[in-house]
Short mmCIF file of C-alpha atoms and ligand atoms in Angstrom, two decimals:
data_model
loop_
_atom_site.label_atom_id
_atom_site.label_comp_id
_atom_site.label_asym_id
_atom_site.label_seq_id
_atom_site.Cartn_x
_atom_site.Cartn_y
_atom_site.Cartn_z
CA UNK A 1 -50.43 -3.19 -12.53
CA UNK A 2 -51.64 -0.39 -10.27
CA UNK A 3 -50.51 3.12 -11.23
CA UNK A 4 -50.01 5.58 -8.38
CA UNK A 5 -51.11 8.95 -9.73
CA UNK A 6 -50.53 12.56 -8.77
CA UNK A 7 -53.04 14.08 -6.35
CA UNK A 8 -53.96 17.54 -7.58
CA UNK A 9 -56.89 19.76 -6.51
CA UNK A 10 -58.43 17.12 -4.27
CA UNK A 11 -58.36 14.05 -6.49
CA UNK A 12 -56.16 11.64 -8.37
CA UNK A 13 -55.20 12.43 -11.93
CA UNK A 14 -56.82 10.05 -14.39
CA UNK A 15 -54.83 10.56 -17.61
CA UNK A 16 -52.24 7.92 -18.44
CA UNK A 17 -48.87 9.35 -17.37
CA UNK A 18 -46.20 9.91 -20.01
CA UNK A 19 -43.54 8.38 -17.79
CA UNK A 20 -43.70 5.92 -14.89
CA UNK A 21 -41.20 4.26 -12.55
CA UNK A 22 -41.47 0.82 -10.94
CA UNK A 23 -42.21 0.41 -7.24
CA UNK A 24 -40.95 -2.78 -5.59
CA UNK A 25 -41.65 -4.85 -2.54
CA UNK A 26 -38.06 -5.05 -1.28
CA UNK A 27 -38.72 -8.27 0.62
CA UNK A 28 -39.76 -10.22 -2.49
CA UNK A 29 -37.88 -8.16 -5.06
CA UNK A 30 -41.07 -8.05 -7.15
CA UNK A 31 -42.54 -4.95 -8.74
CA UNK A 32 -45.89 -4.21 -7.07
CA UNK A 33 -46.99 -1.01 -8.80
CA UNK A 34 -45.80 1.85 -10.94
CA UNK A 35 -45.76 5.51 -10.08
CA UNK A 36 -46.42 8.47 -12.38
CA UNK A 37 -43.34 10.61 -12.99
CA UNK A 38 -44.32 14.24 -12.98
CA UNK A 39 -43.53 16.69 -15.76
CA UNK A 40 -43.20 20.49 -15.58
CA UNK A 41 -46.83 20.66 -16.76
CA UNK A 42 -47.95 18.45 -13.84
CA UNK A 43 -46.10 20.70 -11.39
CA UNK A 44 -47.66 23.74 -13.00
CA UNK A 45 -51.17 22.27 -12.63
CA UNK A 46 -50.47 21.59 -8.96
CA UNK A 47 -49.18 25.15 -8.47
CA UNK A 48 -52.32 26.56 -10.09
CA UNK A 49 -54.52 24.46 -7.79
CA UNK A 50 -52.46 25.46 -4.75
CA UNK A 51 -52.49 29.15 -5.70
CA UNK A 52 -56.26 29.14 -6.09
CA UNK A 53 -56.68 27.30 -2.81
CA UNK A 54 -54.42 29.81 -1.03
CA UNK A 55 -56.93 32.60 -1.71
CA UNK A 56 -59.28 31.02 0.79
CA UNK A 57 -56.97 28.90 2.98
CA UNK A 58 -54.50 31.72 3.58
CA UNK A 59 -57.42 33.68 5.02
CA UNK A 60 -59.07 30.83 6.96
CA UNK A 61 -59.56 31.45 10.69
CA UNK A 62 -56.97 29.73 12.83
CA UNK A 63 -59.68 27.79 14.66
CA UNK A 64 -60.79 26.21 11.39
CA UNK A 65 -57.24 25.25 10.47
CA UNK A 66 -56.83 23.67 13.91
CA UNK A 67 -60.09 21.72 13.65
CA UNK A 68 -58.97 20.16 10.38
CA UNK A 69 -55.63 19.23 11.93
CA UNK A 70 -57.45 17.58 14.83
CA UNK A 71 -59.66 15.65 12.40
CA UNK A 72 -56.63 14.56 10.36
CA UNK A 73 -54.90 13.42 13.54
CA UNK A 74 -57.91 11.29 14.47
CA UNK A 75 -57.90 9.56 11.08
CA UNK A 76 -54.15 8.95 11.23
CA UNK A 77 -54.50 7.56 14.71
CA UNK A 78 -57.25 5.15 13.68
CA UNK A 79 -55.50 3.99 10.51
CA UNK A 80 -51.89 4.02 11.64
CA UNK A 81 -51.55 0.28 10.96
CA UNK A 82 -52.66 0.74 7.36
CA UNK A 83 -50.05 3.42 6.79
CA UNK A 84 -47.37 1.33 8.53
CA UNK A 85 -48.20 -1.65 6.29
CA UNK A 86 -47.78 0.59 3.22
CA UNK A 87 -44.34 1.64 4.48
CA UNK A 88 -43.22 -1.93 5.07
CA UNK A 89 -44.42 -3.09 1.66
CA UNK A 90 -42.50 -0.39 -0.27
CA UNK A 91 -39.60 0.56 1.99
CA UNK A 92 -38.96 -2.83 3.59
CA UNK A 93 -38.59 -1.73 7.24
CA UNK A 94 -40.15 -3.94 9.90
CA UNK A 95 -43.74 -3.27 10.92
CA UNK A 96 -42.90 -2.14 14.49
CA UNK A 97 -40.34 0.29 13.04
CA UNK A 98 -42.91 1.52 10.50
CA UNK A 99 -45.43 2.07 13.30
CA UNK A 100 -42.83 4.10 15.18
CA UNK A 101 -42.29 6.23 12.10
CA UNK A 102 -46.03 6.89 11.76
CA UNK A 103 -46.22 7.78 15.45
CA UNK A 104 -43.44 10.37 15.11
CA UNK A 105 -45.29 11.87 12.14
CA UNK A 106 -48.58 12.01 14.06
CA UNK A 107 -46.80 13.91 16.84
CA UNK A 108 -46.08 16.76 14.41
CA UNK A 109 -49.78 16.93 13.50
CA UNK A 110 -50.59 17.06 17.23
CA UNK A 111 -48.05 19.86 17.69
CA UNK A 112 -49.58 22.04 14.98
CA UNK A 113 -53.17 21.29 16.01
CA UNK A 114 -52.33 24.11 18.42
CA UNK A 115 -50.96 26.44 15.75
CA UNK A 116 -52.82 29.42 17.27
CA UNK A 117 -50.27 29.50 20.09
CA UNK A 118 -47.35 29.08 17.71
CA UNK A 119 -48.40 31.80 15.31
CA UNK A 120 -48.92 34.49 17.95
CA UNK A 121 -47.20 37.79 17.45
CA UNK A 122 -45.84 40.33 19.91
CA UNK A 123 -47.41 43.58 21.08
CA UNK A 124 -45.85 46.67 22.62
CA UNK A 125 -48.19 49.32 23.90
CA UNK A 126 -47.27 53.02 23.77
CA UNK A 127 -43.83 52.78 22.11
CA UNK A 128 -44.27 56.47 21.47
CA UNK A 129 -47.09 58.73 22.57
CA UNK A 130 -50.25 57.22 21.10
CA UNK A 131 -48.25 54.69 19.08
CA UNK A 132 -48.33 50.88 19.44
CA UNK A 133 -46.16 48.27 17.72
CA UNK A 134 -47.08 44.68 17.03
CA UNK A 135 -46.06 41.74 14.87
CA UNK A 136 -48.05 39.09 13.06
CA UNK A 137 -46.77 35.96 11.29
CA UNK A 138 -48.37 35.39 7.91
CA UNK A 139 -48.14 32.37 5.59
CA UNK A 140 -45.86 32.49 2.55
CA UNK A 141 -48.31 31.19 -0.06
CA UNK A 142 -47.59 28.06 -2.11
CA UNK A 143 -44.73 26.02 -0.66
CA UNK A 144 -43.24 22.67 -1.67
CA UNK A 145 -41.53 19.71 0.00
CA UNK A 146 -39.16 17.17 -1.58
CA UNK A 147 -38.56 14.08 0.53
CA UNK A 148 -36.31 10.97 0.71
CA UNK A 149 -37.19 7.28 0.55
CA UNK A 150 -36.14 6.35 4.05
CA UNK A 151 -39.05 7.88 6.01
CA UNK A 152 -41.86 8.02 3.45
CA UNK A 153 -44.49 9.01 6.04
CA UNK A 154 -42.62 10.87 8.77
CA UNK A 155 -40.35 13.20 6.80
CA UNK A 156 -43.21 14.60 4.67
CA UNK A 157 -45.06 15.05 7.98
CA UNK A 158 -42.16 17.12 9.28
CA UNK A 159 -43.22 19.57 6.58
CA UNK A 160 -46.79 19.65 5.29
CA UNK A 161 -48.75 19.70 8.59
CA UNK A 162 -46.70 22.69 9.78
CA UNK A 163 -46.92 24.55 6.48
CA UNK A 164 -50.65 23.91 6.05
CA UNK A 165 -51.60 24.67 9.66
CA UNK A 166 -49.80 27.99 9.27
CA UNK A 167 -52.03 28.86 6.31
CA UNK A 168 -49.88 27.86 3.32
CA UNK A 169 -50.86 25.50 0.53
CA UNK A 170 -48.48 22.65 -0.24
CA UNK A 171 -47.04 20.55 -3.05
CA UNK A 172 -45.28 17.36 -1.96
CA UNK A 173 -42.81 15.58 -4.23
CA UNK A 174 -42.18 12.35 -2.31
CA UNK A 175 -39.57 9.73 -3.12
CA UNK A 176 -40.48 7.77 -6.22
CA UNK A 177 -39.29 4.59 -4.46
CA UNK A 178 -42.11 4.44 -1.87
CA UNK A 179 -44.93 6.82 -2.86
CA UNK A 180 -48.02 5.18 -1.28
CA UNK A 181 -47.82 6.81 2.16
CA UNK A 182 -48.25 10.22 0.50
CA UNK A 183 -51.27 8.98 -1.40
CA UNK A 184 -52.89 7.81 1.85
CA UNK A 185 -52.08 11.11 3.55
CA UNK A 186 -53.69 13.08 0.71
CA UNK A 187 -56.89 11.00 0.81
CA UNK A 188 -57.17 11.15 4.59
CA UNK A 189 -56.47 14.88 4.77
CA UNK A 190 -59.30 15.44 2.27
CA UNK A 191 -61.58 13.27 4.42
CA UNK A 192 -60.64 15.43 7.40
CA UNK A 193 -62.13 18.42 5.59
CA UNK A 194 -59.07 20.01 3.98
CA UNK A 195 -60.24 22.06 0.99
CA UNK A 196 -59.21 21.00 -2.52
CA UNK A 197 -55.82 22.23 -3.65
CA UNK A 198 -54.41 22.90 -0.18
CA UNK A 199 -52.38 19.66 -0.27
CA UNK A 200 -51.15 18.28 -3.59
CA UNK A 201 -48.80 15.41 -4.40
CA UNK A 202 -46.73 15.34 -7.58
CA UNK A 203 -44.64 12.19 -7.91
CA UNK A 204 -41.44 12.01 -9.87
CA UNK A 205 -37.72 12.63 -10.05
CA UNK A 206 -35.35 15.44 -11.08
CA UNK A 207 -37.77 16.64 -13.77
CA UNK A 208 -40.47 17.44 -11.21
CA UNK A 209 -37.90 18.76 -8.71
CA UNK A 210 -36.43 21.18 -11.24
CA UNK A 211 -39.90 22.38 -12.20
CA UNK A 212 -40.57 23.11 -8.51
CA UNK A 213 -37.27 24.97 -8.11
CA UNK A 214 -37.92 27.10 -11.17
CA UNK A 215 -41.63 27.82 -10.68
CA UNK A 216 -42.12 31.53 -9.97
CA UNK A 217 -45.25 30.96 -7.85
CA UNK A 218 -43.62 28.67 -5.28
CA UNK A 219 -42.38 30.76 -2.36
CA UNK A 220 -40.38 28.22 -0.39
CA UNK A 221 -39.01 24.69 -0.68
CA UNK A 222 -38.20 22.22 2.08
CA UNK A 223 -35.88 19.39 1.17
CA UNK A 224 -34.65 16.33 3.04
CA UNK A 225 -32.31 13.88 1.30
CA UNK A 226 -28.66 13.30 0.47
CA UNK A 227 -26.03 16.03 0.73
CA UNK A 228 -25.25 16.51 -2.98
CA UNK A 229 -28.93 16.99 -3.79
CA UNK A 230 -29.51 19.18 -0.71
CA UNK A 231 -26.70 21.47 -1.86
CA UNK A 232 -28.17 21.56 -5.37
CA UNK A 233 -31.66 22.39 -4.05
CA UNK A 234 -30.26 25.17 -1.90
CA UNK A 235 -28.19 26.70 -4.69
CA UNK A 236 -30.88 26.42 -7.39
CA UNK A 237 -33.75 27.39 -5.11
CA UNK A 238 -32.08 30.51 -3.73
CA UNK A 239 -30.99 31.45 -7.27
CA UNK A 240 -34.69 31.48 -8.11
CA UNK A 241 -35.40 33.70 -5.11
CA UNK A 242 -37.00 31.07 -2.88
CA UNK A 243 -36.73 30.51 0.83
CA UNK A 244 -34.98 27.13 1.18
CA UNK A 245 -34.42 24.65 3.96
CA UNK A 246 -32.36 21.69 2.77
CA UNK A 247 -31.36 18.90 5.13
CA UNK A 248 -28.69 16.55 3.84
CA UNK A 249 -26.92 13.30 4.62
CA UNK A 250 -24.92 12.19 7.61
CA UNK A 251 -22.13 10.16 9.11
CA UNK A 252 -23.05 9.81 12.76
CA UNK A 253 -20.42 8.88 15.33
CA UNK A 254 -20.92 7.42 18.78
CA UNK A 255 -18.09 7.79 21.26
CA UNK A 256 -17.72 5.09 23.89
CA UNK A 257 -15.50 6.00 26.83
CA UNK A 258 -13.90 3.25 28.95
CA UNK A 259 -16.17 4.11 31.91
CA UNK A 260 -19.40 3.67 29.89
CA UNK A 261 -22.09 1.18 30.85
CA UNK A 262 -20.87 -1.26 28.16
CA UNK A 263 -24.05 -3.34 28.02
CA UNK A 264 -26.04 -0.15 27.34
CA UNK A 265 -23.48 1.03 24.78
CA UNK A 266 -23.53 -2.33 22.97
CA UNK A 267 -27.35 -2.31 22.86
CA UNK A 268 -27.27 1.24 21.51
CA UNK A 269 -24.61 0.60 18.86
CA UNK A 270 -26.47 -2.41 17.48
CA UNK A 271 -29.93 -0.80 17.66
CA UNK A 272 -28.82 2.47 16.08
CA UNK A 273 -26.45 0.85 13.58
CA UNK A 274 -28.80 -1.77 12.17
CA UNK A 275 -32.30 -0.40 12.88
CA UNK A 276 -34.13 0.11 9.57
CA UNK A 277 -31.14 -1.67 7.95
CA UNK A 278 -29.02 1.43 8.60
CA UNK A 279 -31.22 3.50 6.28
CA UNK A 280 -31.73 6.34 8.75
CA UNK A 281 -30.13 9.75 8.58
CA UNK A 282 -29.59 9.46 12.34
CA UNK A 283 -28.23 5.88 12.19
CA UNK A 284 -24.96 5.39 14.02
CA UNK A 285 -22.45 4.38 11.36
CA UNK A 286 -19.18 4.86 13.28
CA UNK A 287 -18.44 3.81 16.85
CA UNK A 288 -15.32 5.59 18.15
CA UNK A 289 -13.97 3.70 21.14
CA UNK A 290 -11.55 5.47 23.46
CA UNK A 291 -8.58 3.75 25.15
CA UNK A 292 -9.30 0.08 25.75
CA UNK A 293 -13.11 0.40 25.52
CA UNK A 294 -13.20 -1.65 22.29
CA UNK A 295 -11.87 -4.77 23.99
CA UNK A 296 -14.90 -4.93 26.24
CA UNK A 297 -17.44 -3.50 23.81
CA UNK A 298 -16.79 -5.45 20.60
CA UNK A 299 -17.53 -8.98 21.89
CA UNK A 300 -20.81 -7.63 23.29
CA UNK A 301 -21.68 -6.07 19.93
CA UNK A 302 -20.86 -9.31 18.09
CA UNK A 303 -22.95 -11.32 20.52
CA UNK A 304 -25.95 -9.07 19.82
CA UNK A 305 -25.44 -9.11 16.04
CA UNK A 306 -25.45 -12.91 16.10
CA UNK A 307 -28.96 -12.83 17.57
CA UNK A 308 -30.42 -10.39 15.01
CA UNK A 309 -32.85 -11.94 12.55
CA UNK A 310 -32.90 -10.48 9.05
CA UNK A 311 -36.08 -11.12 7.06
CA UNK A 312 -39.21 -9.62 5.51
CA UNK A 313 -40.47 -6.55 7.34
CA UNK A 314 -43.95 -8.03 7.77
CA UNK A 315 -42.62 -11.17 9.49
CA UNK A 316 -42.97 -10.63 13.26
CA UNK A 317 -39.75 -12.61 13.77
CA UNK A 318 -37.65 -10.16 11.72
CA UNK A 319 -35.52 -7.58 13.52
CA UNK A 320 -34.18 -6.08 10.31
CA UNK A 321 -35.72 -5.91 6.84
CA UNK A 322 -34.21 -5.67 3.35
CA UNK A 323 -32.70 -2.60 1.72
CA UNK A 324 -34.95 -0.43 -0.41
CA UNK A 325 -33.81 -1.52 -3.89
CA UNK A 326 -31.49 -4.05 -5.48
CA UNK A 327 -29.29 -1.24 -6.76
CA UNK A 328 -28.91 0.21 -3.29
CA UNK A 329 -28.08 -3.21 -1.82
CA UNK A 330 -25.41 -3.67 -4.51
CA UNK A 331 -23.95 -0.23 -3.72
CA UNK A 332 -23.67 -1.14 -0.03
CA UNK A 333 -22.07 -4.49 -0.91
CA UNK A 334 -19.59 -2.51 -3.04
CA UNK A 335 -18.59 -0.56 0.08
CA UNK A 336 -18.02 -3.78 2.03
CA UNK A 337 -15.68 -4.98 -0.74
CA UNK A 338 -13.92 -1.62 -0.68
CA UNK A 339 -13.49 -1.77 3.10
CA UNK A 340 -11.77 -5.16 2.84
CA UNK A 341 -9.44 -3.83 0.12
CA UNK A 342 -8.64 -0.78 2.22
CA UNK A 343 -7.49 -2.96 5.11
CA UNK A 344 -10.33 -2.61 7.61
CA UNK A 345 -10.94 -5.76 9.66
CA UNK A 346 -14.22 -7.39 8.63
CA UNK A 347 -15.48 -8.92 11.88
CA UNK A 348 -19.02 -9.75 10.71
CA UNK A 349 -19.85 -10.20 7.02
CA UNK A 350 -23.51 -9.84 6.03
CA UNK A 351 -23.01 -10.61 2.35
CA UNK A 352 -24.53 -13.68 0.80
CA UNK A 353 -27.56 -13.71 3.10
CA UNK A 354 -30.82 -14.92 1.59
CA UNK A 355 -34.22 -15.07 3.22
CA UNK A 356 -35.95 -18.44 2.72
CA UNK A 357 -38.76 -18.09 0.22
CA UNK A 358 -37.63 -14.56 -0.68
CA UNK A 359 -34.53 -15.32 -2.68
CA UNK A 360 -35.02 -12.24 -4.88
CA UNK A 361 -35.43 -9.87 -1.93
CA UNK A 362 -32.92 -7.03 -1.46
CA UNK A 363 -31.40 -8.45 1.70
CA UNK A 364 -28.04 -7.83 3.32
CA UNK A 365 -27.34 -9.00 6.86
CA UNK A 366 -25.53 -6.88 9.50
CA UNK A 367 -21.87 -6.20 8.80
CA UNK A 368 -19.20 -5.00 11.24
CA UNK A 369 -15.80 -3.48 10.45
CA UNK A 370 -13.06 -2.83 13.00
CA UNK A 371 -9.84 -0.79 12.64
CA UNK A 372 -11.45 1.74 10.33
CA UNK A 373 -9.48 4.96 9.70
CA UNK A 374 -10.47 8.38 8.42
CA UNK A 375 -8.72 7.96 5.05
CA UNK A 376 -10.88 4.96 4.06
CA UNK A 377 -13.78 5.29 1.59
CA UNK A 378 -16.01 3.34 4.00
CA UNK A 379 -15.39 6.14 6.50
CA UNK A 380 -15.65 9.06 4.11
CA UNK A 381 -18.95 8.04 2.50
CA UNK A 382 -22.44 7.73 3.87
CA UNK A 383 -23.05 4.02 3.21
CA UNK A 384 -26.72 4.06 4.31
CA UNK A 385 -26.88 0.33 4.96
CA UNK A 386 -26.37 -2.20 7.76
CA UNK A 387 -22.62 -1.60 8.00
CA UNK A 388 -21.17 -0.43 11.31
CA UNK A 389 -17.56 0.76 11.51
CA UNK A 390 -15.45 0.80 14.65
CA UNK A 391 -12.56 3.24 15.04
CA UNK A 392 -10.15 3.30 17.94
CA UNK A 393 -9.00 6.59 19.45
CA UNK A 394 -6.31 6.88 22.10
CA UNK A 395 -7.83 9.79 23.96
CA UNK A 396 -11.22 11.44 24.40
CA UNK A 397 -9.86 14.58 22.69
CA UNK A 398 -8.75 12.50 19.68
CA UNK A 399 -12.29 11.13 19.39
CA UNK A 400 -13.80 14.63 19.53
CA UNK A 401 -11.30 15.82 16.90
CA UNK A 402 -12.32 13.01 14.52
CA UNK A 403 -15.97 14.02 14.73
CA UNK A 404 -15.28 17.73 14.39
CA UNK A 405 -13.11 17.14 11.30
CA UNK A 406 -15.90 15.21 9.57
CA UNK A 407 -17.81 17.30 7.01
CA UNK A 408 -21.19 16.05 8.24
CA UNK A 409 -22.78 17.23 11.48
CA UNK A 410 -26.22 15.64 11.78
CA UNK A 411 -26.27 13.54 14.95
CA UNK A 412 -23.79 12.15 17.45
CA UNK A 413 -23.73 10.44 20.82
CA UNK A 414 -21.48 9.81 23.78
CA UNK A 415 -21.65 6.85 26.11
CA UNK A 416 -20.08 7.52 29.50
CA UNK A 417 -20.86 7.61 33.21
CA UNK A 418 -18.79 10.78 33.63
CA UNK A 419 -20.99 13.88 33.67
CA UNK A 420 -18.02 16.18 33.16
CA UNK A 421 -16.94 14.34 30.01
CA UNK A 422 -20.50 14.41 28.69
CA UNK A 423 -20.71 18.14 29.32
CA UNK A 424 -17.41 18.80 27.55
CA UNK A 425 -18.70 16.73 24.62
CA UNK A 426 -22.05 18.50 24.35
CA UNK A 427 -20.33 21.89 24.37
CA UNK A 428 -17.40 21.17 22.05
CA UNK A 429 -18.90 18.88 19.46
CA UNK A 430 -19.74 20.51 16.11
CA UNK A 431 -22.92 18.57 15.45
CA UNK A 432 -26.54 19.73 15.54
CA UNK A 433 -28.14 16.93 17.57
CA UNK A 434 -26.33 15.31 20.48
CA UNK A 435 -27.23 12.26 22.55
CA UNK A 436 -25.83 11.58 26.01
CA UNK A 437 -26.23 7.84 26.53
CA UNK A 438 -28.92 8.10 23.78
CA UNK A 439 -27.85 6.86 20.35
CA UNK A 440 -30.48 8.49 18.10
CA UNK A 441 -31.23 11.97 19.48
CA UNK A 442 -34.17 12.90 17.26
CA UNK A 443 -35.97 15.80 18.97
CA UNK A 444 -39.70 15.50 19.64
CA UNK A 445 -42.13 17.60 17.63
CA UNK A 446 -41.99 20.61 19.98
CA UNK A 447 -38.25 21.02 19.34
CA UNK A 448 -36.77 21.44 15.87
CA UNK A 449 -34.63 18.95 13.92
CA UNK A 450 -31.52 19.92 12.04
CA UNK A 451 -27.84 19.14 11.73
CA UNK A 452 -24.82 21.36 11.13
CA UNK A 453 -22.19 21.65 8.39
CA UNK A 454 -22.87 19.54 5.26
CA UNK A 455 -25.97 18.04 6.86
CA UNK A 456 -27.94 21.25 6.33
CA UNK A 457 -28.02 24.09 3.81
CA UNK A 458 -29.83 27.30 4.54
CA UNK A 459 -29.66 26.80 8.29
CA UNK A 460 -33.42 26.50 8.90
CA UNK A 461 -34.20 23.52 11.12
CA UNK A 462 -37.36 21.58 10.40
CA UNK A 463 -40.65 21.22 12.38
CA UNK A 464 -41.08 22.61 15.91
CA UNK A 465 -40.98 26.37 16.28
CA UNK A 466 -38.21 26.47 13.64
CA UNK A 467 -40.69 24.99 11.16
CA UNK A 468 -43.36 27.54 12.03
CA UNK A 469 -40.83 30.32 11.49
CA UNK A 470 -39.76 28.84 8.16
CA UNK A 471 -43.32 28.69 6.82
CA UNK A 472 -44.36 32.18 7.96
CA UNK A 473 -43.01 35.67 7.56
CA UNK A 474 -43.18 38.24 10.26
CA UNK A 475 -44.78 41.59 9.66
CA UNK A 476 -44.30 44.48 12.05
CA UNK A 477 -47.04 47.07 12.34
CA UNK A 478 -46.60 50.47 13.95
CA UNK A 479 -49.94 52.14 14.43
CA UNK A 480 -51.38 55.42 15.64
CA UNK A 481 -55.00 56.36 15.60
CA UNK A 482 -55.78 60.02 14.78
CA UNK A 483 -55.36 62.20 17.82
CA UNK A 484 -56.00 65.93 17.50
CA UNK A 485 -53.23 66.62 20.04
CA UNK A 486 -50.49 65.18 17.82
CA UNK A 487 -50.50 66.74 14.39
CA UNK A 488 -47.97 68.63 12.29
CA UNK A 489 -45.27 67.87 9.71
CA UNK A 490 -41.91 66.63 11.07
CA UNK A 491 -39.15 65.71 8.56
CA UNK A 492 -36.87 64.22 11.23
CA UNK A 493 -36.35 60.43 11.48
CA UNK A 494 -39.15 58.99 13.65
CA UNK A 495 -38.17 59.05 17.33
CA UNK A 496 -40.05 58.02 20.40
CA UNK A 497 -41.30 60.57 22.80
P1 LIG B 501 -31.89 11.52 -2.45
O1 LIG B 501 -31.13 12.76 -2.21
O2 LIG B 501 -31.42 10.58 -3.51
O3 LIG B 501 -33.40 11.87 -2.84
C1 LIG B 501 -34.17 12.79 -2.09
C2 LIG B 501 -35.20 13.42 -3.01
O4 LIG B 501 -34.54 14.12 -4.05
C3 LIG B 501 -36.15 12.42 -3.66
O5 LIG B 501 -37.43 12.95 -3.67
C4 LIG B 501 -35.58 12.29 -5.07
O6 LIG B 501 -36.57 11.99 -6.03
C5 LIG B 501 -34.97 13.65 -5.33
N1 LIG B 501 -33.79 13.58 -6.20
C6 LIG B 501 -32.92 12.55 -6.33
N2 LIG B 501 -31.97 12.86 -7.22
C7 LIG B 501 -32.21 14.11 -7.66
C8 LIG B 501 -31.56 14.99 -8.58
N3 LIG B 501 -30.47 14.63 -9.24
N4 LIG B 501 -32.09 16.21 -8.78
C9 LIG B 501 -33.20 16.60 -8.12
N5 LIG B 501 -33.86 15.80 -7.24
C10 LIG B 501 -33.38 14.57 -7.00
O7 LIG B 501 -32.02 10.79 -1.04
P2 LIG B 501 -32.64 9.35 -0.73
O8 LIG B 501 -31.73 8.30 -1.24
O9 LIG B 501 -34.07 9.31 -1.13
O10 LIG B 501 -32.61 9.38 0.87
C11 LIG B 501 -31.49 9.06 1.62
C12 LIG B 501 -30.68 10.28 1.98
O11 LIG B 501 -31.48 11.20 2.71
C13 LIG B 501 -29.51 9.97 2.89
O12 LIG B 501 -28.41 10.73 2.48
C14 LIG B 501 -30.00 10.42 4.26
O13 LIG B 501 -28.98 10.75 5.18
C15 LIG B 501 -30.79 11.61 3.88
N6 LIG B 501 -31.76 11.95 4.93
C16 LIG B 501 -31.49 13.06 5.67
C17 LIG B 501 -32.36 13.40 6.69
C18 LIG B 501 -32.12 14.61 7.53
O14 LIG B 501 -33.01 14.98 8.26
N7 LIG B 501 -30.97 15.26 7.47
C19 LIG B 501 -33.50 12.62 6.94
C20 LIG B 501 -33.74 11.51 6.14
C21 LIG B 501 -32.85 11.18 5.13
#
C-alpha cells in the first residue's frame, strides 16, 4: 500500500509515520493508499525548513519569483490531466469537473506571475520640504494554509502561489481525504526551480492543525473549510497572535422570480445543485421561488434530474460522481430521512442508487425536496451533498428576508429578467458573492473570493488583491536626506512645511 508522505525541505520524508489514515477511491469504495498524519514534531521540522528558506526567498528579487511562477504555470498547464485524474481518483468528482478545478487554480498562478505589479507601493514626493514618503509591501515570513477536501487542488492554489510569489515561505496542511494533488504540486514546484523549504506539505488532522496554530514562528494562517472549524481556527490563531483568514461553510440560495427565463433557471438550479455531487461551498442548496414561479420551474428541474447520470468520475458518461467517503454519504442520507420526517415533500429520492460494477462506491443520486421551511434541519444545516431544497416565498421581499436571516453569507443568485429587481437584490442582499442570472458567482483570480457572516472569520478575502494584502504587510517610510539648510532641534510634533 502506497504511503503519501510529508514534503519537507524539498523532498518526501522517508521514516515510517507513527500514524496514517486511509485514502479511498470513492467510486469503488476501496482504499488506494494511506497518508501520513503529521505530529507537532513534523510541523516543527517544516517550520524550521520554511524559516531557513525565508532567509533567502524573502530577499529574492521579484523577477526571480515571477520566473519561477511562470515555470510552475507551464508545468501545471502541461500536466493538468494528471492532476485532474488524481482529483477524480480521491475526491470522486467527474474528470471534466476536475479539469475545471485545475484550470481555476492555474489562473491564480497566472495572476501572481505578475506579482511585481501587485506588490508595488506608493510614493509621495516633497510631503514636507526635502521630505518624501513611500510605502513598500513586505512578506510576513512563514505562513500556513489548511484546506478542505472538496477542492484539493484549487483551494490550496488560492493560497500558496500568492503567498510564495509575495516572498513568504509556506506550509500546506491539505485535507487528509484527498492528499495527492498537494504532493504533485510540491514536486512540480520544485521542478520549476523553487528552492527547498519554500513550499512544504504536512498531512494530517487536528493534531497537525493545532501545532500550526500554536507554533510561534508561523506568522499567518489561511483556512478554508466548515464553519465550526473556521471559527475555531480564527479564535485559536488570533489568540496566538497570528494573522488569520478563515473561510467557512455555506447555505447558498437562488431566488427565481416569476419573470425569469425558466429554462435558464432550471439549467442553473440543476447544474449548481448537483455539480460535484453538491460538494461545493458555492453549490446552490436552496431554490427560493417567488409567487407562482415554482409551478413552471419544478417540472423543468425534475425533467433535467431524470436525465442526469450518476457514476464513477472517470466514466465519460457520468454527470455526477460519488460522495467523498462512505461516512459522508451516510450523513447526507441521514438528512434526507430527517427531511421526510420534518414534512418536506420528497419529489426525487436519490437513495438506494448503486453503480453497476461499483456496488461499494459512495454513491447517492440527486435528491429534490419541495415545501422546505426555515425551521427544518435540512434547511438549517449545510448538507454538502446532492440534495436540493425548494422553498416558496409569496413576495420578492420575503425571499430576500429569508436569505438575510440565514447565518451564512457565502454566495447567492437571482434569476430574473427585471434589471430593477436584480439591482435591488445586489444592493440589499447580505451575502459576499452575488450572481445575477449566474448560479455560482466565483470571482476570477484578479478579484478576491470571500463570503460574509458565518462564511468568513477575520474578514480577509482570499486570492486576488485581497490575497496579496493578506500575505504582505505595508511599511511606510518617511525620508529626508541631509540638507544643510534644514537643521536644528524642534520638539514640536512633526508638521509639513
Ligand atoms: P472541514 O472543516 O472538516 O476540514 C477542513 C480542514 O480542517 C481539513 O484540512 C481538516 O483536516 C481540518 N480539520 C477538520 N477537523 C478539524 C478539527 N476538529 N480541528 C482542526 N482541524 C480540523 O471541511 P471539509 O469537510 O474538508 O470541507 C467541506 C467544508 O468546507 C464545507 O463546509 C464547505 O462549505 C467548506 N468550504 C468553504 C469554502 C469557502 O471558500 N468558503 C470553500 C470550500 C469548502
